Short mmCIF file of C-alpha atoms in Angstrom, two decimals:
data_model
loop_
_atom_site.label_atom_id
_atom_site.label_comp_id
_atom_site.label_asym_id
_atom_site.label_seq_id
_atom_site.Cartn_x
_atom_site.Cartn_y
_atom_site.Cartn_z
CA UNK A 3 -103.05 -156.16 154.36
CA UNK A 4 -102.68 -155.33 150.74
CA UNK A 5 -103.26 -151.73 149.65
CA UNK A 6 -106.28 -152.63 146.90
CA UNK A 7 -104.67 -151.85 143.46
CA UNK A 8 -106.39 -148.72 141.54
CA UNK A 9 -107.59 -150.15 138.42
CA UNK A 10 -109.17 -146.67 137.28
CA UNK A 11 -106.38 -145.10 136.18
CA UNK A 12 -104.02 -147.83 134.56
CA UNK A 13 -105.39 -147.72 131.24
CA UNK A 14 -105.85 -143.93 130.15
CA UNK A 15 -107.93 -145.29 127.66
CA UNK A 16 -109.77 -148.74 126.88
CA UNK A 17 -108.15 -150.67 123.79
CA UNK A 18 -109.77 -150.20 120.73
CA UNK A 19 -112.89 -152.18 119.73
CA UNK A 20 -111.68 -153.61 116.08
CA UNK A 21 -113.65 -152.39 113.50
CA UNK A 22 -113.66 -153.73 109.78
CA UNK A 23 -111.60 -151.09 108.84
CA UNK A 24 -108.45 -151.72 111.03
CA UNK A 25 -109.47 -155.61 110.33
CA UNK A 26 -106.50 -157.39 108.35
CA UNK A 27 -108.87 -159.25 106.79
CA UNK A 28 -110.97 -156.62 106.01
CA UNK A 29 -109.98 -155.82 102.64
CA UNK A 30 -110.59 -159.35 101.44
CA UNK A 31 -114.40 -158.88 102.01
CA UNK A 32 -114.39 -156.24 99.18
CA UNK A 33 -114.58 -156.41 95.44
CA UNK A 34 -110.78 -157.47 93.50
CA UNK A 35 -109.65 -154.12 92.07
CA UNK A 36 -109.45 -153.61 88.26
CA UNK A 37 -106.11 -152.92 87.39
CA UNK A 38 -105.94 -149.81 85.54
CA UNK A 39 -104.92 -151.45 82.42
CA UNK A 40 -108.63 -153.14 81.99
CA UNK A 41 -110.17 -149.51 81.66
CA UNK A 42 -107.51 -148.28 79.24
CA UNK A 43 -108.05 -151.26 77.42
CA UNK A 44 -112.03 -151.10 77.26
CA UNK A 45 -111.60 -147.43 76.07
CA UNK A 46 -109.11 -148.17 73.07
CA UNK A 47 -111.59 -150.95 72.11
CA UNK A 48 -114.30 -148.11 72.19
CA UNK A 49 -112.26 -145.91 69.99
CA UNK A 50 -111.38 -148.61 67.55
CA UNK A 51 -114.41 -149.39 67.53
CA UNK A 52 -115.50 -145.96 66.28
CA UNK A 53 -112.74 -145.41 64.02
CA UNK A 54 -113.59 -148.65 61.97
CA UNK A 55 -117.17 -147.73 61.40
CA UNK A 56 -116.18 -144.23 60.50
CA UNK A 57 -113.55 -146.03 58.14
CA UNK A 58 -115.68 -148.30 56.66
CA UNK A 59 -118.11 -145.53 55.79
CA UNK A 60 -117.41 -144.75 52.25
CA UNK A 61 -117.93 -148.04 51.04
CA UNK A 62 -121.89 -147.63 51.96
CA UNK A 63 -121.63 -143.79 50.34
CA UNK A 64 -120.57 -145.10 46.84
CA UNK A 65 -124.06 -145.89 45.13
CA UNK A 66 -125.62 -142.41 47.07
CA UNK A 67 -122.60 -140.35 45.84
CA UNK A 68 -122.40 -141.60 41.89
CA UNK A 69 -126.42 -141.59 41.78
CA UNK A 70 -126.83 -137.93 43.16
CA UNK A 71 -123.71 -136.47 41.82
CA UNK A 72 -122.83 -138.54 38.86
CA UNK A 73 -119.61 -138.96 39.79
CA UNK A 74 -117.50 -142.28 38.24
CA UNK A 75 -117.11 -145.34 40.62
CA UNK A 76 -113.56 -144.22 39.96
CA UNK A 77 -113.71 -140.64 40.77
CA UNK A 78 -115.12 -141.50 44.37
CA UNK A 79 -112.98 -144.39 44.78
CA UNK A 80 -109.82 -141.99 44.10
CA UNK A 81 -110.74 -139.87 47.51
CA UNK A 82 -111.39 -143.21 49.54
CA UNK A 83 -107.52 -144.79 48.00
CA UNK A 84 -106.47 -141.25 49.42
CA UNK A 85 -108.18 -141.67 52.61
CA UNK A 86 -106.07 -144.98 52.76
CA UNK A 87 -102.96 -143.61 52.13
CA UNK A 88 -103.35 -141.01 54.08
CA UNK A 89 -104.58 -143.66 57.20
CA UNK A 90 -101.65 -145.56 56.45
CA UNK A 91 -98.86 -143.09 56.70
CA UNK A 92 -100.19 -141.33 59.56
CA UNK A 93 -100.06 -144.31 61.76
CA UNK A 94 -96.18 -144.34 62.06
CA UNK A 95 -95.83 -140.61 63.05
CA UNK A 96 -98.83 -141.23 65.34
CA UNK A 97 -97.30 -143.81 67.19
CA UNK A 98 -94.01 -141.40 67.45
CA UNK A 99 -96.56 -138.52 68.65
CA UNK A 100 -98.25 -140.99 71.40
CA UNK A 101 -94.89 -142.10 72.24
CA UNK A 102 -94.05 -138.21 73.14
CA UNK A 103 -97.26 -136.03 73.73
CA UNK A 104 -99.38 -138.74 75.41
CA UNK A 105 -102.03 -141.39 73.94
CA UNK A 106 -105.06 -138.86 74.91
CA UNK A 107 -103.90 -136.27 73.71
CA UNK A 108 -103.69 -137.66 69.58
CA UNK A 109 -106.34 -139.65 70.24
CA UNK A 110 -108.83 -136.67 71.22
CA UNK A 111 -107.36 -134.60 68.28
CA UNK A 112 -107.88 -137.77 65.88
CA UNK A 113 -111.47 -137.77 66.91
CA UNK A 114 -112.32 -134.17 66.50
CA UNK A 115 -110.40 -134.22 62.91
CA UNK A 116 -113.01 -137.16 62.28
CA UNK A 117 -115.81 -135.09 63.36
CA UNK A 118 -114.94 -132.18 61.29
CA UNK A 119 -114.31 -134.41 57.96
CA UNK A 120 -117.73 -136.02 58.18
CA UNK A 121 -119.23 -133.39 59.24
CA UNK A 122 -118.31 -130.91 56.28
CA UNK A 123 -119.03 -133.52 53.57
CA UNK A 124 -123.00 -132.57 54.06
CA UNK A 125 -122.06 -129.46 52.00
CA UNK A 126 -120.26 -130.20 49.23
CA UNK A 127 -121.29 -130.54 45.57
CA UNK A 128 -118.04 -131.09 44.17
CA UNK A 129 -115.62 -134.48 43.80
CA UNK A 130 -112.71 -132.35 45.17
CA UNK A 131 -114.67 -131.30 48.49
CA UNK A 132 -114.83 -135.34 48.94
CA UNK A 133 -111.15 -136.06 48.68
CA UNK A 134 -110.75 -132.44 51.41
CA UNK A 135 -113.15 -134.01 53.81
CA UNK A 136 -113.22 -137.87 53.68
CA UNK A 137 -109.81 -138.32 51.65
CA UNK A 138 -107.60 -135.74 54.00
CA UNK A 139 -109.25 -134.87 57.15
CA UNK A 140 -111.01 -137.99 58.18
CA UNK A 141 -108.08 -140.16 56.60
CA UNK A 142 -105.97 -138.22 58.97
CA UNK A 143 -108.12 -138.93 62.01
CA UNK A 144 -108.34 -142.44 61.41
CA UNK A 145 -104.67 -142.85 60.30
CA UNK A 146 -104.32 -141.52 63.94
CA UNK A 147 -106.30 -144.38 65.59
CA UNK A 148 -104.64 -147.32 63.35
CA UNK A 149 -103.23 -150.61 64.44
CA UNK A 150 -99.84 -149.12 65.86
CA UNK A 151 -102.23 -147.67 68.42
CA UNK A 152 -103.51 -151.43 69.17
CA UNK A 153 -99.05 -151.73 69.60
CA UNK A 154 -98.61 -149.11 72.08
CA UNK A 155 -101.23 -150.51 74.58
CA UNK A 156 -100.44 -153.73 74.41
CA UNK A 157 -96.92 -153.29 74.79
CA UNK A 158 -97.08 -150.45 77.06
CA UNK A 159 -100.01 -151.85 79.59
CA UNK A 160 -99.74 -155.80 79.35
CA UNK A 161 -97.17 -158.49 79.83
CA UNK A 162 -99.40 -160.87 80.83
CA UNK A 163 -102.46 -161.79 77.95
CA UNK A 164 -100.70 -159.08 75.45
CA UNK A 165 -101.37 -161.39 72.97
CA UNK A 166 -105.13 -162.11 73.58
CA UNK A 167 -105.53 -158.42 74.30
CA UNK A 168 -104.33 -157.87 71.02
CA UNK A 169 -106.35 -159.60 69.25
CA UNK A 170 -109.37 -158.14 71.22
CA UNK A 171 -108.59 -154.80 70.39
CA UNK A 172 -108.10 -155.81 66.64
CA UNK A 173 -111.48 -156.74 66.63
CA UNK A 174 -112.54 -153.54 67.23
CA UNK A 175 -112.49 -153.64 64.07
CA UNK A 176 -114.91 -156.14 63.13
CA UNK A 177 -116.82 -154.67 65.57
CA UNK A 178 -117.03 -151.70 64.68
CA UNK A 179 -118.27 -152.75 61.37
CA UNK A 180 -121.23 -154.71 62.79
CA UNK A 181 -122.27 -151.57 64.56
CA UNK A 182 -122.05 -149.49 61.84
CA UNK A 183 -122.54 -150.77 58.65
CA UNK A 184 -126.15 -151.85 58.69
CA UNK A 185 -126.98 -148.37 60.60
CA UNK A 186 -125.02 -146.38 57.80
CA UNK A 187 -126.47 -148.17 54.76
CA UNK A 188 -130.44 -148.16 55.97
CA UNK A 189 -129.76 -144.46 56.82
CA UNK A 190 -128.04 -144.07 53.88
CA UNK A 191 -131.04 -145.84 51.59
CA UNK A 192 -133.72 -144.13 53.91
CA UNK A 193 -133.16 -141.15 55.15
CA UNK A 194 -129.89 -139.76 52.62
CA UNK A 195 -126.32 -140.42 52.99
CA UNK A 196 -126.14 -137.30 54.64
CA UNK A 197 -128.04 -138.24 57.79
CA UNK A 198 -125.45 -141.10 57.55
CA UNK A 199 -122.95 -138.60 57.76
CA UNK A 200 -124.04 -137.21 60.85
CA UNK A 201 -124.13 -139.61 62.43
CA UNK A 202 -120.75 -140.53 62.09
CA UNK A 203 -119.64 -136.79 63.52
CA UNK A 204 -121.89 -137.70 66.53
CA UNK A 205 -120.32 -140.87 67.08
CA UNK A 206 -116.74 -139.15 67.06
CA UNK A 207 -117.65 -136.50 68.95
CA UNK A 208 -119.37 -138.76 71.74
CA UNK A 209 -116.25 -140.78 72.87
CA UNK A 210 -113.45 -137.73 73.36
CA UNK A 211 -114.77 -136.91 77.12
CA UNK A 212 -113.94 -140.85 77.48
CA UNK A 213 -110.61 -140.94 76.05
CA UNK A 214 -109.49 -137.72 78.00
CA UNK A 215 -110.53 -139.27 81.04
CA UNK A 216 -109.99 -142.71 81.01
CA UNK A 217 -107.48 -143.14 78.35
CA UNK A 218 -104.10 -142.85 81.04
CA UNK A 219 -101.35 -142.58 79.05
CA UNK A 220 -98.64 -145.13 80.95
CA UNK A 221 -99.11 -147.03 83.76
CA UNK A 222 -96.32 -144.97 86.19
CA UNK A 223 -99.28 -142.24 85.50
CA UNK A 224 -102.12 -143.71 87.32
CA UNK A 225 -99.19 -145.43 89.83
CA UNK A 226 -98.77 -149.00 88.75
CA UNK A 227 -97.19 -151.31 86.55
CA UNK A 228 -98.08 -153.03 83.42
CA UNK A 229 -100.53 -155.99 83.63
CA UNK A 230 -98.25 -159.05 84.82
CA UNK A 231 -95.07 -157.23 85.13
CA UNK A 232 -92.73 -158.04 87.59
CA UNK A 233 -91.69 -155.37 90.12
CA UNK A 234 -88.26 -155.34 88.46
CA UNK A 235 -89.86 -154.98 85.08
CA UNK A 236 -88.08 -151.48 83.51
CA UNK A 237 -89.74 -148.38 82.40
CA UNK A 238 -90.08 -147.50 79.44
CA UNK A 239 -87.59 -145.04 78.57
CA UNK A 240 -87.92 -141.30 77.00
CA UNK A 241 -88.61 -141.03 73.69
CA UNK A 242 -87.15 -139.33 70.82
CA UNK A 243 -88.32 -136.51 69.29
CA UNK A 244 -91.66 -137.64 67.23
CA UNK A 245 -91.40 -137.40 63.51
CA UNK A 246 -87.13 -138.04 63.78
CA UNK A 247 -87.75 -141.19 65.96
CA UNK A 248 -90.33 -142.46 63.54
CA UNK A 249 -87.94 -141.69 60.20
CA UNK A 250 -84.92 -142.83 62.09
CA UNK A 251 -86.96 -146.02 62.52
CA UNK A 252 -87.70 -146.63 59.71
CA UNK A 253 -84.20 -146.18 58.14
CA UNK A 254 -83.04 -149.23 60.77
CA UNK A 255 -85.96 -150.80 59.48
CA UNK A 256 -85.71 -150.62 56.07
CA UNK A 257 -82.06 -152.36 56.55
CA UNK A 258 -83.36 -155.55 57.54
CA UNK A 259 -85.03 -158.60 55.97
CA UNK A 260 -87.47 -159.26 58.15
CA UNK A 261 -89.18 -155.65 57.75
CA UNK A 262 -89.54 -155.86 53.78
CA UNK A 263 -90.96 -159.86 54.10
CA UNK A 264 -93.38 -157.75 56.77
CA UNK A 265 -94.02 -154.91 54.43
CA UNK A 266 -94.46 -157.08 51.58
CA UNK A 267 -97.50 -159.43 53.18
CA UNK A 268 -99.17 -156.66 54.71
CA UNK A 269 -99.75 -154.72 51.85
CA UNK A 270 -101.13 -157.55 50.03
CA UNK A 271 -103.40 -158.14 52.88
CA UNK A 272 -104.66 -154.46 52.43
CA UNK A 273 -105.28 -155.18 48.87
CA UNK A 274 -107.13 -158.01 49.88
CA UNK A 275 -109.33 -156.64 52.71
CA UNK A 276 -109.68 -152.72 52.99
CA UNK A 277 -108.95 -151.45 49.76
CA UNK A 278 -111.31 -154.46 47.48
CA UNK A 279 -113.89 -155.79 49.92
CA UNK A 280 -114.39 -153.10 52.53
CA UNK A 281 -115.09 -150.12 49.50
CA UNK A 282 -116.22 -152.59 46.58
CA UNK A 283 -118.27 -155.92 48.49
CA UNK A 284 -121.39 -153.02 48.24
CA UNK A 285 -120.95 -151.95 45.03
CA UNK A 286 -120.33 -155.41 43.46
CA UNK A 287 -123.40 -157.22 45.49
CA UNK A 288 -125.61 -154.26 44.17
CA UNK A 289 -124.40 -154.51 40.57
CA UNK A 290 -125.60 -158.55 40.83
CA UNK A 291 -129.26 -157.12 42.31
CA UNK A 292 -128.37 -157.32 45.84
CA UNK A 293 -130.30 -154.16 47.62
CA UNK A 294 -127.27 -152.01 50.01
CA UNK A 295 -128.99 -152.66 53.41
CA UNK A 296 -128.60 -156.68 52.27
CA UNK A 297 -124.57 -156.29 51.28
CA UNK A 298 -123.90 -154.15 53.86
CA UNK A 299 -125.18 -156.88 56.39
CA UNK A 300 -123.01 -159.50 54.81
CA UNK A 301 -120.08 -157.67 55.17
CA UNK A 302 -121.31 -157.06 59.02
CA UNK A 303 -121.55 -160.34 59.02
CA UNK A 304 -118.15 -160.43 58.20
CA UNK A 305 -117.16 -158.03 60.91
CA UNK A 306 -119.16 -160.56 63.42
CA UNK A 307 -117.07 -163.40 61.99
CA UNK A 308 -113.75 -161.42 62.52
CA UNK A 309 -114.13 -160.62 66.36
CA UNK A 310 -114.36 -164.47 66.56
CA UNK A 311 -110.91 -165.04 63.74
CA UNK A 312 -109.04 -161.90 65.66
CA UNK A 313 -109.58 -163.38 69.17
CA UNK A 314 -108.67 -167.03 68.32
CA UNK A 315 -106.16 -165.31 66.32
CA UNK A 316 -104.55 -163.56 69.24
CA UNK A 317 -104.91 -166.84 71.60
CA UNK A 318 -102.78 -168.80 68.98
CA UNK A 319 -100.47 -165.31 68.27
CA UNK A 320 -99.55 -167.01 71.93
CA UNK A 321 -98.65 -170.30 71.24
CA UNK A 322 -97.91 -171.18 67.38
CA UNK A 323 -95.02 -169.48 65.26
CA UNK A 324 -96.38 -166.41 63.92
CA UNK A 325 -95.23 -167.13 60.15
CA UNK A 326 -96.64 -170.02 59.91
CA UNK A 327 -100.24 -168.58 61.09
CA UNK A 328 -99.26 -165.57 58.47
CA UNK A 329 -98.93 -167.91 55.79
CA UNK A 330 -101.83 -170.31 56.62
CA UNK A 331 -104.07 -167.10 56.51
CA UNK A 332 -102.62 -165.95 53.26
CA UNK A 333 -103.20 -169.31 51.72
CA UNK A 334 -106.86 -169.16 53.24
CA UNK A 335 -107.81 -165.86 52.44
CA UNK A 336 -106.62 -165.96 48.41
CA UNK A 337 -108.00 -169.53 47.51
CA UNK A 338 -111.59 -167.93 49.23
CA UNK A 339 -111.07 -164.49 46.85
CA UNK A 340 -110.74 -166.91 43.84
CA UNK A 341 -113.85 -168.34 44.01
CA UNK A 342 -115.66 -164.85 44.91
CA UNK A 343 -116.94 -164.02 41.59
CA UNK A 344 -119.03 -167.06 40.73
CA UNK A 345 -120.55 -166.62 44.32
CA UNK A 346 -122.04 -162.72 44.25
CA UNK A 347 -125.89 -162.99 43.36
CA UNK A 348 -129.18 -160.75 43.93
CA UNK A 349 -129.32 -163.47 47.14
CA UNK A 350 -127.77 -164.11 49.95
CA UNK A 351 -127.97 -168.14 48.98
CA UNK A 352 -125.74 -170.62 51.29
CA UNK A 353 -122.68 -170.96 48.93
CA UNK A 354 -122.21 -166.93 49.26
CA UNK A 355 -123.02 -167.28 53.16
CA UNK A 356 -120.39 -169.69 53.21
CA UNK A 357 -117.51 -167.36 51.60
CA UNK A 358 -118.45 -164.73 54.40
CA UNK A 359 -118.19 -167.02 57.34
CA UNK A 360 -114.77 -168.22 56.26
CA UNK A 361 -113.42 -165.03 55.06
CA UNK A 362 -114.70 -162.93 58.16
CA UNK A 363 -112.66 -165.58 60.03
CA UNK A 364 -109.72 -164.38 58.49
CA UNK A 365 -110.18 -160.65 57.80
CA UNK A 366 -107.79 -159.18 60.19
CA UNK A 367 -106.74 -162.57 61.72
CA UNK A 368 -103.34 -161.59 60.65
CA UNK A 369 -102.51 -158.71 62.84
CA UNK A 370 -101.93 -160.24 66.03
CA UNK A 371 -99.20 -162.41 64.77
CA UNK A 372 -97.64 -159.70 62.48
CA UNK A 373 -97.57 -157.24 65.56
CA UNK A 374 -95.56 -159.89 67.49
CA UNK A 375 -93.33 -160.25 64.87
CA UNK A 376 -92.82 -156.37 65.09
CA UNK A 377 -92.38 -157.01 68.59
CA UNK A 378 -89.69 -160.23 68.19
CA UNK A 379 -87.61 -158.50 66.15
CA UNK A 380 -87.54 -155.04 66.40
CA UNK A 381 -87.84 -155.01 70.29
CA UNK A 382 -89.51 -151.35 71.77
CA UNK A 383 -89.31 -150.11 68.54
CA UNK A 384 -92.17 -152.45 67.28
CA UNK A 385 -94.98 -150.39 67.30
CA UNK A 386 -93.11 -147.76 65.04
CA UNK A 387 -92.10 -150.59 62.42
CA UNK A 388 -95.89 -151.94 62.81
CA UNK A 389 -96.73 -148.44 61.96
CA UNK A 390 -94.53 -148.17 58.78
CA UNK A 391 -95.22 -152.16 57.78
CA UNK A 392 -99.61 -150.78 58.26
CA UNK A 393 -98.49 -147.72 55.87
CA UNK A 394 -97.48 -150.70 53.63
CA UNK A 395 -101.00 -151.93 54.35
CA UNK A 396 -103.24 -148.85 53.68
CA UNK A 397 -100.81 -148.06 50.60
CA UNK A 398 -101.75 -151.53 49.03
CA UNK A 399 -105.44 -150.93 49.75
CA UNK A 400 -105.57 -147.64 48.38
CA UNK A 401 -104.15 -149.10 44.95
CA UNK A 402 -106.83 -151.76 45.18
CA UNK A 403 -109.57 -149.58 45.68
CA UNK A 404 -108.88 -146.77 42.95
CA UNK A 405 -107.72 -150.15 40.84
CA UNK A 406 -111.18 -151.87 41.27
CA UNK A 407 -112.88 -148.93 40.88
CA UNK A 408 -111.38 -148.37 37.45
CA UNK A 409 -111.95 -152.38 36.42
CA UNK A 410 -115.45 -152.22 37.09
CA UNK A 411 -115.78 -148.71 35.18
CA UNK A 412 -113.72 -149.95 32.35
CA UNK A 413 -114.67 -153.73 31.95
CA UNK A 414 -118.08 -153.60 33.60
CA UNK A 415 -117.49 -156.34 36.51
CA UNK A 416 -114.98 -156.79 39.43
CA UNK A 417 -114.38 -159.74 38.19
CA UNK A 418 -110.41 -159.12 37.51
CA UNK A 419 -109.65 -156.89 40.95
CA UNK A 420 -111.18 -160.25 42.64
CA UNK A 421 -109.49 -162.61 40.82
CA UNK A 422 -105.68 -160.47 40.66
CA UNK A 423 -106.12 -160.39 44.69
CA UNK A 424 -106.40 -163.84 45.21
CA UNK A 425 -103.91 -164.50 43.87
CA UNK A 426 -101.45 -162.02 45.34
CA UNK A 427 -102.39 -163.73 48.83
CA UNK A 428 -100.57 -166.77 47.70
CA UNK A 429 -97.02 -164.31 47.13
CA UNK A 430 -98.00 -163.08 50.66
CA UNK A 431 -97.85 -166.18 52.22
CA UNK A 432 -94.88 -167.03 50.63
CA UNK A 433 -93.19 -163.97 52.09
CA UNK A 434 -94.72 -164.79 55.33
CA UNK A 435 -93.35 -168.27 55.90
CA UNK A 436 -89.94 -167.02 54.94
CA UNK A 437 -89.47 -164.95 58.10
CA UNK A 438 -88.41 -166.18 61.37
CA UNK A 439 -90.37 -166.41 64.96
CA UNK A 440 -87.40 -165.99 66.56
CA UNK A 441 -85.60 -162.35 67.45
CA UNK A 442 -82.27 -161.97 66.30
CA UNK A 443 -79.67 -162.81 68.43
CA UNK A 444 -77.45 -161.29 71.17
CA UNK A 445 -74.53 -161.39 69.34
CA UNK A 446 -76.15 -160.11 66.24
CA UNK A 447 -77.94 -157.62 67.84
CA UNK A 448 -74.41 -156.18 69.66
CA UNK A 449 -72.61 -155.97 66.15
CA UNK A 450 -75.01 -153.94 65.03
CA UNK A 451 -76.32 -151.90 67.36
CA UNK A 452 -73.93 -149.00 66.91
CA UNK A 453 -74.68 -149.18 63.25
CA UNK A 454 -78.65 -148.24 63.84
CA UNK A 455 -78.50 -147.72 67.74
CA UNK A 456 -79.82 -144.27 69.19
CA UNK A 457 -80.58 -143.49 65.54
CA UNK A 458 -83.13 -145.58 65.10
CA UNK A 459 -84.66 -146.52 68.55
CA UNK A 460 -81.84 -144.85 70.93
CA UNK A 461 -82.89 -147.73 73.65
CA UNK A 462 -82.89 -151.11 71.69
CA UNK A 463 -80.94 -152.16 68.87
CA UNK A 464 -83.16 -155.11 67.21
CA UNK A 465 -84.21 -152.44 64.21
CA UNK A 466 -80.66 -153.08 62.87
CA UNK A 467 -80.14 -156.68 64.12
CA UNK A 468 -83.35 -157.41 62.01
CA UNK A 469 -81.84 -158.61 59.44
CA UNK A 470 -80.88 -161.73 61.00
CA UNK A 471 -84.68 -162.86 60.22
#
């Protein structure tokens, strides 16, 4: 007869009961993770959302500064055209210093800079004290948070939808306008530009804890890869040395068609937008018998209008040439400044309502196809050029605004600054069309990489084979 077999002992322990956790399907049930580059994304649009209402401050401070100080429309616009330059040339070395100290890091410092600027104009009863506080400091702080910062994320934390992220991002912009302007100007009109002010060093001061924690500054930091990149995708390499990798650049740059047809249409289109319309739109609606709070919510209107342009913008950046869109927008943008003048009135009637709709369309519809031109033909080194060919940008609009300023002072109308940049658009979308969509080529790139190579970008050689545009 069979010994009975001892079942007790055979399994030490019974098998484990599955659970959800040790479930392979488990993890399906959850939530689908953000990827990291989401968050960075929604934090840059945060900051540039800031740093365009910050930017677009002076123009509601005009009227308030000339009626309690007595200073000239010229005298005031003078700090604001150094505010611009200052903006633009900071945004080249800023994308060198994010490219070797870390995006928080400048970005945290840009804010505080802004914080301190605003904040110190409160006390000062001389024209000088404006050009230390909103022409240096904040133009500084802003300059730090320009469009080449818009570059580095997209480049650095998308592959996939880099084009509709940038155009996103470039409406921070418009955004930020929207937010602000109508805020600024009734506190401005009600309570003193000074309250206006203070708000604006709030603001700043309110979205550093975000950037230092949320803004990671490369992907391989938080452990994964860029949005859509493949797993054989390469990392970026080390950078250069800041302010040498930025000059060095540049000098590749400056060799090259491409960067000087760039150059040239950009700093028309800062004549046309930041230095004339974003500082003057106010002043010129008020001098027809508009009231502030009224202009300034036309030109938020405007900003509305441009999330809408930059988006569509960025979705076409995608899938038309980008000179063509360049010079379409151009085209668009001057014949709409032409007829400008016969359009400002103490009302907002339809034909003026009209103008804003189609120009807030365009506003900044032309950065998300200049960037990927930066991009096409420059290779990693595009967000450096973008920053020099923006300097072009915010060097245009500070001639524009000290230029208007001085038109209206001397002829009594902005009548001339209106017409003059309308016109100009037309030269910049001549430039425009004349570049290629197409990067230069491998064999042009190879002859002249060791004539710019490590000097300019020490890890791509389309700054020198640029001029194949």
């Amino acid at each position: 007869m069979p010994e009975p077999v001892d079942t007790s002992g055979s399994l030490p322990h019974p098998p484990p009961r599955p659970t959800r956790s040790t479930t392979p399907s488990a993890p399906r049930r959850g939530l689908p993770r953000i990827h990291r580059a989401w968050i960075v994304a929604a934090v840059a649009l945060l900051a540039l959302v800031g740093a365009a209402g910050f930017g677009a401050t002076p123009g509601v401070l005009v009227t308030p500064l000339q009626e309690e100080f007595g200073w000239s429309r010229g005298t005031i616009s003078l700090a604001i055209s150094i505010n611009l330059v200052l903006y633009g040339l900071t945004a080249p070395f800023a994308a060198a210093l994010m490219d070797r100290f870390g995006i928080r890091r400048v970005l945290a410092c840009a804010l505080l800079l802004i914080a301190l600027g605003s904040g110190l104009t409160v006390f000062m009863t001389q024209s000088w004290q404006l050009v230390l506080c909103w022409g240096i400091l904040v133009g500084l702080g802003t300059g730090s948070m320009a469009l080449g910062f818009v570059a580095i994320i997209t480049g650095r934390w998308f592959v996939k939808q880099r084009g509709l992220v940038t155009g996103v991002l470039t409406a921070g912009g418009a955004t930020g306008r929207l937010i602000f302007l109508p805020i600024l100007a009734t506190l401005a009109v009600g309570s003193g530009w000074r309250t206006a002010s203070w708000t604006v060093t709030i603001a700043a001061l309110a979205v550093v804890p975000l950037v230092v924690f949320f803004l990671w500054n490369h992907p391989r930091d938080v452990g994964v890869r860029a949005y859509g990149a493949s797993e054989d995708e390469p990392d970026e390499p080390t950078p250069h040395p800041a302010a040498g990798r930025a000059l060095a650049v540049l000098a590749g740059a400056a060799r090259t068609k491409a960067f000087w047809l760039l150059a040239v249409g950009f700093a028309i289109c800062g004549i046309s937008t930041n230095g004339l319309i974003q500082i003057h739109l106010i002043p010129a609606a008020h001098d027809h018998g508009m009231p502030e709070p009224v202009a300034a919510s036309l030109l938020a209107l405007i900003g509305v209008l441009d999330v809408v342009g930059t988006v569509i913008s960025g979705w076409l950046t995608d899938r038309v040439p980008a000179p063509l869109l360049l010079g379409l927008y151009y085209a668009l943008r001057g014949g709409s400044l032409l007829l400008l003048p016969s359009l400002l009135d103490a009302s907002a009637h339809p034909s003026l309502l009209i103008f804003i709709v189609f120009y807030g369309l365009d506003w900044v519809a032309t950065v998300p196809p200049t960037i990927a031109l930066c991009r096409t033909h420059f290779g990693t080194a595009g967000p450096i050029v973008f920053g020099w060919v923006f300097a072009a940008h915010q060097l245009g609009a500070a001639v524009a605004a000290t230029a208007a300023g001085v038109i209206r002072d001397d002829m009594g109308s902005y009548t001339l600054a209106f017409t003059g940049a309308g016109l100009l658009c037309f030269v910049a979308a001549a430039a425009s069309i004349g570049l290629s969509s197409r990067s230069p080529t491998d064999e042009d790139q190879g002859e002249r990489t060791d004539e710019a190579g490590e000097g300019t970008d020490g890890h791509d050689g389309r700054v020198a084979a640029g001029s194949g545009a």
